[in-house]
GROMACS .gro file of C-alpha atoms in nm:
model
  133
    1MET     CA    1  11.619  -4.986 -18.385
    2ARG     CA    2  11.418  -4.836 -18.148
    3TRP     CA    3  11.058  -4.858 -18.063
    4HIS     CA    4  10.854  -4.577 -17.985
    5THR     CA    5  10.460  -4.501 -17.879
    6ARG     CA    6  10.291  -4.371 -18.126
    7PRO     CA    7   9.925  -4.256 -18.163
    8LEU     CA    8   9.733  -4.449 -18.452
    9GLY     CA    9   9.642  -4.337 -18.757
   10PRO     CA   10   9.305  -4.387 -18.944
   11ASP     CA   11   9.347  -4.732 -19.035
   12PRO     CA   12   9.453  -4.897 -18.689
   13VAL     CA   13   9.437  -5.266 -18.851
   14ALA     CA   14   9.732  -5.173 -19.090
   15ASP     CA   15   9.899  -5.027 -18.819
   16TYR     CA   16   9.883  -5.285 -18.601
   17ARG     CA   17   9.941  -5.520 -18.885
   18ALA     CA   18  10.272  -5.266 -18.954
   19ALA     CA   19  10.401  -5.264 -18.569
   20ALA     CA   20  10.398  -5.668 -18.533
   21GLU     CA   21  10.578  -5.696 -18.858
   22HIS     CA   22  10.833  -5.464 -18.741
   23VAL     CA   23  10.897  -5.626 -18.432
   24LEU     CA   24  10.905  -5.978 -18.615
   25ASP     CA   25  11.175  -5.825 -18.820
   26ALA     CA   26  11.355  -5.683 -18.552
   27PHE     CA   27  11.339  -6.007 -18.347
   28ALA     CA   28  11.478  -6.238 -18.633
   29GLU     CA   29  11.829  -6.015 -18.669
   30GLU     CA   30  12.131  -6.225 -18.602
   31GLY     CA   31  12.256  -6.215 -18.246
   32VAL     CA   32  11.916  -6.034 -18.124
   33LEU     CA   33  11.943  -6.242 -17.827
   34ALA     CA   34  12.314  -6.071 -17.749
   35ARG     CA   35  12.183  -5.744 -17.793
   36GLN     CA   36  12.067  -5.490 -17.573
   37PHE     CA   37  11.638  -5.318 -17.615
   38PRO     CA   38  11.516  -5.013 -17.472
   39LEU     CA   39  11.148  -5.126 -17.359
   40PRO     CA   40  11.002  -4.748 -17.220
   41GLU     CA   41  10.669  -4.924 -17.157
   42PHE     CA   42  10.870  -5.058 -16.838
   43THR     CA   43  11.143  -4.844 -16.772
   44THR     CA   44  11.364  -4.582 -16.916
   45ALA     CA   45  11.639  -4.685 -16.679
   46PHE     CA   46  11.781  -4.910 -16.837
   47GLU     CA   47  11.775  -5.160 -17.123
   48PHE     CA   48  11.692  -5.516 -17.136
   49SER     CA   49  11.862  -5.809 -17.314
   50GLY     CA   50  11.744  -5.928 -17.652
   51LYS     CA   51  11.621  -6.243 -17.461
   52GLN     CA   52  11.427  -6.032 -17.194
   53ALA     CA   53  11.269  -5.839 -17.491
   54VAL     CA   54  11.154  -6.127 -17.706
   55THR     CA   55  10.971  -6.282 -17.402
   56PHE     CA   56  10.802  -5.947 -17.330
   57HIS     CA   57  10.638  -5.898 -17.625
   58PHE     CA   58  10.578  -6.261 -17.641
   59ILE     CA   59  10.396  -6.237 -17.289
   60ASP     CA   60  10.195  -5.927 -17.434
   61TYR     CA   61  10.084  -6.109 -17.734
   62VAL     CA   62   9.948  -6.392 -17.550
   63VAL     CA   63   9.744  -6.202 -17.303
   64HIS     CA   64   9.602  -5.934 -17.565
   65THR     CA   65   9.517  -6.216 -17.784
   66TRP     CA   66   9.296  -6.294 -17.424
   67ASP     CA   67   9.191  -5.947 -17.388
   68VAL     CA   68   9.028  -5.901 -17.770
   69ALA     CA   69   8.924  -6.273 -17.789
   70ARG     CA   70   8.746  -6.196 -17.479
   71THR     CA   71   8.625  -5.834 -17.563
   72LEU     CA   72   8.512  -5.997 -17.901
   73GLY     CA   73   8.301  -6.259 -17.657
   74ARG     CA   74   8.526  -6.542 -17.734
   75THR     CA   75   8.748  -6.768 -17.590
   76ALA     CA   76   9.130  -6.782 -17.624
   77ASP     CA   77   9.275  -7.095 -17.665
   78PHE     CA   78   9.648  -7.177 -17.658
   79ASP     CA   79   9.903  -7.506 -17.679
   80ASP     CA   80  10.016  -7.610 -17.341
   81ASP     CA   81  10.328  -7.572 -17.446
   82VAL     CA   82  10.283  -7.189 -17.537
   83LEU     CA   83  10.137  -7.152 -17.180
   84GLU     CA   84  10.383  -7.344 -16.996
   85THR     CA   85  10.633  -7.098 -17.179
   86ALA     CA   86  10.417  -6.800 -17.089
   87LEU     CA   87  10.440  -6.856 -16.693
   88PRO     CA   88  10.731  -6.791 -16.607
   89VAL     CA   89  10.750  -6.465 -16.795
   90ALA     CA   90  10.443  -6.343 -16.622
   91GLU     CA   91  10.616  -6.515 -16.278
   92PHE     CA   92  10.898  -6.280 -16.351
   93VAL     CA   93  10.759  -5.942 -16.438
   94PRO     CA   94  10.790  -5.689 -16.109
   95GLY     CA   95  10.522  -5.652 -15.885
   96GLY     CA   96  10.480  -5.353 -15.591
   97ALA     CA   97  10.430  -4.999 -15.661
   98THR     CA   98  10.536  -4.999 -16.041
   99ARG     CA   99  10.190  -5.195 -16.076
  100THR     CA  100  10.018  -4.876 -15.950
  101ALA     CA  101  10.190  -4.618 -16.126
  102PRO     CA  102   9.995  -4.370 -16.385
  103GLY     CA  103  10.061  -4.582 -16.726
  104ALA     CA  104  10.231  -4.878 -16.566
  105ALA     CA  105  10.231  -5.173 -16.785
  106PHE     CA  106  10.083  -5.426 -16.563
  107ALA     CA  107   9.793  -5.356 -16.268
  108PRO     CA  108   9.854  -5.502 -15.973
  109GLU     CA  109   9.833  -5.914 -15.969
  110VAL     CA  110   9.472  -6.048 -15.889
  111ALA     CA  111   9.331  -6.290 -15.690
  112TRP     CA  112   9.246  -6.611 -15.848
  113SER     CA  113   9.170  -7.007 -15.778
  114GLY     CA  114   9.183  -7.313 -16.027
  115ASP     CA  115   9.421  -7.510 -16.187
  116SER     CA  116   9.456  -7.351 -16.532
  117THR     CA  117   9.735  -7.174 -16.645
  118LEU     CA  118   9.593  -6.955 -16.866
  119ASP     CA  119   9.378  -6.784 -16.565
  120ARG     CA  120   9.734  -6.812 -16.350
  121ILE     CA  121   9.927  -6.600 -16.627
  122LEU     CA  122   9.595  -6.363 -16.630
  123ALA     CA  123   9.571  -6.286 -16.279
  124LEU     CA  124   9.961  -6.280 -16.224
  125LEU     CA  125   9.946  -5.983 -16.480
  126GLY     CA  126   9.646  -5.809 -16.328
  127ARG     CA  127   9.344  -5.924 -16.554
  128SER     CA  128   9.075  -6.115 -16.388
  129PRO     CA  129   9.042  -6.431 -16.565
  130SER     CA  130   8.626  -6.447 -16.536
  131TRP     CA  131   8.602  -6.071 -16.707
  132GLY     CA  132   8.430  -6.099 -16.991
  133ALA     CA  133   8.279  -6.457 -16.960
   0.00000   0.00000   0.00000
């Protein structure tokens, strides 16, 4: 199964729902953690293990949930176990020049303070935790 970036159609909600179902179906397949997946939003130089692909999609859902909530003037609340699982994934995302390249999946890390795990995840991935607050 190969994923491709594609433009939204006339019904973005239906497009999102279909894409999310596609991801869930792919990750539910037998032996998925042992397979290799292309993730062109990170690199086309190599493929990632199924375990890495699942974790990258997981961190995307956490961060984009926060993005949407803040855009709507709301907060995103996560269970502690979700954030404790997401933190090492955010820490694993490489920094450096890949973060400033055109079309980079994540912006450079931003400064943050405090003891909020969600704020730390957001800052590690280039988002200001105070944005939209």
